[in-house]
Structures are given as structure tokens and as C-alpha cells.
Short mmCIF file of N, CA and C in Angstrom, two decimals:
data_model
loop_
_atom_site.label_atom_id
_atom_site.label_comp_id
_atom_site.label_asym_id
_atom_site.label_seq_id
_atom_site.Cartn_x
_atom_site.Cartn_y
_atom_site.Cartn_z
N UNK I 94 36.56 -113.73 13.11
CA UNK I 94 37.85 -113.58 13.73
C UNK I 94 38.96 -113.92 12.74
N UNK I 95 39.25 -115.06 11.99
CA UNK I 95 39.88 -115.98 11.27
C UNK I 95 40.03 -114.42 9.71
N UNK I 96 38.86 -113.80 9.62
CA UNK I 96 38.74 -112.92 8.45
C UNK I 96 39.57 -111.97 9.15
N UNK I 97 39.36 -111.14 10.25
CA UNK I 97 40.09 -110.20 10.78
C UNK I 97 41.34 -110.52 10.82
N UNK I 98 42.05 -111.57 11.32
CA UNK I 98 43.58 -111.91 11.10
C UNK I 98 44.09 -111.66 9.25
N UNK I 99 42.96 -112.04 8.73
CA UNK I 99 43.64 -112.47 7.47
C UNK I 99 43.69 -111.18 6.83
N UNK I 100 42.67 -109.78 7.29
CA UNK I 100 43.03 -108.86 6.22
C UNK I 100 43.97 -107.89 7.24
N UNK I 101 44.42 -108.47 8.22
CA UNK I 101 45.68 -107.34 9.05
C UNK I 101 47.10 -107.90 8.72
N UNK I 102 47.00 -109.27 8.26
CA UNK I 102 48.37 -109.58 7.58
C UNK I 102 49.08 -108.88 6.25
N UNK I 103 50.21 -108.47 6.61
CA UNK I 103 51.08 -108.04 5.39
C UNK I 103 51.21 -108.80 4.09
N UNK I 104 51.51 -107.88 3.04
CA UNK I 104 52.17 -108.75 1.92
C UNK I 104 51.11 -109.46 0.91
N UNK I 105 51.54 -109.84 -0.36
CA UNK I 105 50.98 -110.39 -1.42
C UNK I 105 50.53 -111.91 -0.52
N UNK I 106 49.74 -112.86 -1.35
CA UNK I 106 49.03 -113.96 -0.66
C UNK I 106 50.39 -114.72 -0.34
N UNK I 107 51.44 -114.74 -0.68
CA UNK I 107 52.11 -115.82 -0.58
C UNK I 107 53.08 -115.21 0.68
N UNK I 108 53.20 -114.52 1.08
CA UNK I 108 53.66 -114.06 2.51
C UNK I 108 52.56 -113.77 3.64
N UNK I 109 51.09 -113.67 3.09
CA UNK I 109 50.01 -114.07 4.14
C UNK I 109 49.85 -115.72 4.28
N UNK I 110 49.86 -116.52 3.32
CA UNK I 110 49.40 -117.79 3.73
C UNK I 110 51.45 -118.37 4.12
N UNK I 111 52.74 -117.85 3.94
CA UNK I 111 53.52 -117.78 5.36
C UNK I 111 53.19 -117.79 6.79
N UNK I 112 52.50 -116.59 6.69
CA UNK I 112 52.65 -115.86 8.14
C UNK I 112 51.53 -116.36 8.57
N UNK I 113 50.50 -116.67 8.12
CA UNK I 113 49.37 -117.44 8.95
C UNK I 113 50.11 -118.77 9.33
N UNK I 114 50.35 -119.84 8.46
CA UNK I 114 51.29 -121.05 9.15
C UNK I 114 51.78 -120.89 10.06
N UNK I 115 52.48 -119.66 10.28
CA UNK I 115 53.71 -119.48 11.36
C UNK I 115 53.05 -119.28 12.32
N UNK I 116 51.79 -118.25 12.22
CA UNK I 116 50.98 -117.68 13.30
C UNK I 116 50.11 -119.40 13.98
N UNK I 117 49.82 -120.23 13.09
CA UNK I 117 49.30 -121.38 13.48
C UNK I 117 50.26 -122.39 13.98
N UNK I 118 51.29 -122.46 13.51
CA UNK I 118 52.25 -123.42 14.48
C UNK I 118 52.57 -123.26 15.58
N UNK I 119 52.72 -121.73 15.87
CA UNK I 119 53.16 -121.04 17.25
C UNK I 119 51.89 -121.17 18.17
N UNK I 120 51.06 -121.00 17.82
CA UNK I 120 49.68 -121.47 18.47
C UNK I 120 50.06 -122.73 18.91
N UNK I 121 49.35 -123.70 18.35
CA UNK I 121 49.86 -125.25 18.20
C UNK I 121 50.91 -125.25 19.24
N UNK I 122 52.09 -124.70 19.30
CA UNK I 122 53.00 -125.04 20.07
C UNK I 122 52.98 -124.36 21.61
N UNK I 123 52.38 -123.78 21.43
CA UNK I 123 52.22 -122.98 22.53
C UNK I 123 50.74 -123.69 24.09
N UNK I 124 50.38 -124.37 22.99
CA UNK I 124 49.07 -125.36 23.45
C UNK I 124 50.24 -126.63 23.77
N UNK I 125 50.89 -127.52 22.70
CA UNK I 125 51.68 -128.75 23.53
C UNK I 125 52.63 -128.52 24.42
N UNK I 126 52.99 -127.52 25.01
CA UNK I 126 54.27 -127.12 25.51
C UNK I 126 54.25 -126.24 26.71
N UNK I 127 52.75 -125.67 27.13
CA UNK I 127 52.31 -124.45 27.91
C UNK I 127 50.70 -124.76 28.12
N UNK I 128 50.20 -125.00 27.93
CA UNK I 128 48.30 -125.34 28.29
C UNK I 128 48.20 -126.45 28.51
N UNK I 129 48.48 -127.43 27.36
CA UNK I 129 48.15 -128.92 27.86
C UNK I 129 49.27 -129.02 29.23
N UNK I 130 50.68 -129.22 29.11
CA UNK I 130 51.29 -129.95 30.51
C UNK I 130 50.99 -129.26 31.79
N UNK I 131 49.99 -128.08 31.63
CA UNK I 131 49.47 -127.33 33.22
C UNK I 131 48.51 -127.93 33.24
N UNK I 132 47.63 -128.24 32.11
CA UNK I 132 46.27 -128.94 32.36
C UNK I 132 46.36 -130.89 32.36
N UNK I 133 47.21 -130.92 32.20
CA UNK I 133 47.50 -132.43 32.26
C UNK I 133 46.76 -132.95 34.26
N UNK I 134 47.63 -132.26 35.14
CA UNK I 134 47.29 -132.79 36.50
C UNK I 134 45.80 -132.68 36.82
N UNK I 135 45.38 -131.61 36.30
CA UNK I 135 44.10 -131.51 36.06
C UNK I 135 42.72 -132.18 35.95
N UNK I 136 43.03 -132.72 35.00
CA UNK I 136 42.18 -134.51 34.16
C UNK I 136 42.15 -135.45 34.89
N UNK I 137 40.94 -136.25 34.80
CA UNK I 137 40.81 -137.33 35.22
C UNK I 137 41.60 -138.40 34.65
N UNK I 138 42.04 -138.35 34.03
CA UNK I 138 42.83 -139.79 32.79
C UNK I 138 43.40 -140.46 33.41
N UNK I 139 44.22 -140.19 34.57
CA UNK I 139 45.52 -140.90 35.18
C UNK I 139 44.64 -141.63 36.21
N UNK I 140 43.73 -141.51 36.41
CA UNK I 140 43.05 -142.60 37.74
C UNK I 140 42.26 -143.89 36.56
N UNK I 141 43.04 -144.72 35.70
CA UNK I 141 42.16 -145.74 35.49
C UNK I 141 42.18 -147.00 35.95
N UNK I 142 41.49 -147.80 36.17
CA UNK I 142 41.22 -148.90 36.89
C UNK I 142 40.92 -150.17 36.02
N UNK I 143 41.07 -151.22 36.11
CA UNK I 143 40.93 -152.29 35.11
C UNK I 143 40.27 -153.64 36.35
N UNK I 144 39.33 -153.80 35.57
CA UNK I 144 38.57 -154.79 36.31
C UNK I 144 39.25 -156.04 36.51
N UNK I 145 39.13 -156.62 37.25
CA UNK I 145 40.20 -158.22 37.47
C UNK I 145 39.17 -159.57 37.35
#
């Protein structure tokens, strides 16, 4: 998959390893900002309990 992105990108290496960053931050951001806070209510995490 990772090979298929890399030989459909434009340009000499130094505007592919650009545009992959960009293509990977937007990812990345798109996961903290849109997937995780829908999947947040989701999770068990928020029910913890502490023994007394």
C-alpha cells in the first residue's frame, strides 16, 4: 500500500517526501480531531474505580 502511494506521488524526491508528510499529518489529524473524540464515549477508560 505505503509503495503504491509512493510511486503515484508527483515530482522529484524532495516534493514526494513533502507531500507524503503532508499526506501523513492530515491523517494524524484527522484521527485526533474526528475518530478518536467519536470513539472516546465509546471506551471503557472513564469508569475507573480506586480501591479504598
Amino acid at each position: 500500500m505505503y509503495n503504491w502511494i509512493w510511486r503515484h506521488l508527483p515530482g522529484p524526491m524532495a516534493v514526494r517526501l513533502s507531500l507524503a508528510a503532508v499526506l501523513l499529518l492530515g491523517f494524524v489529524a484527522l484521527l485526533m480531531f474526528v475518530v478518536f473524540p467519536w470513539a472516546e464515549p465509546l471506551l471503557p477508560f472513564n469508569n475507573v474505580t480506586t480501591p479504598q
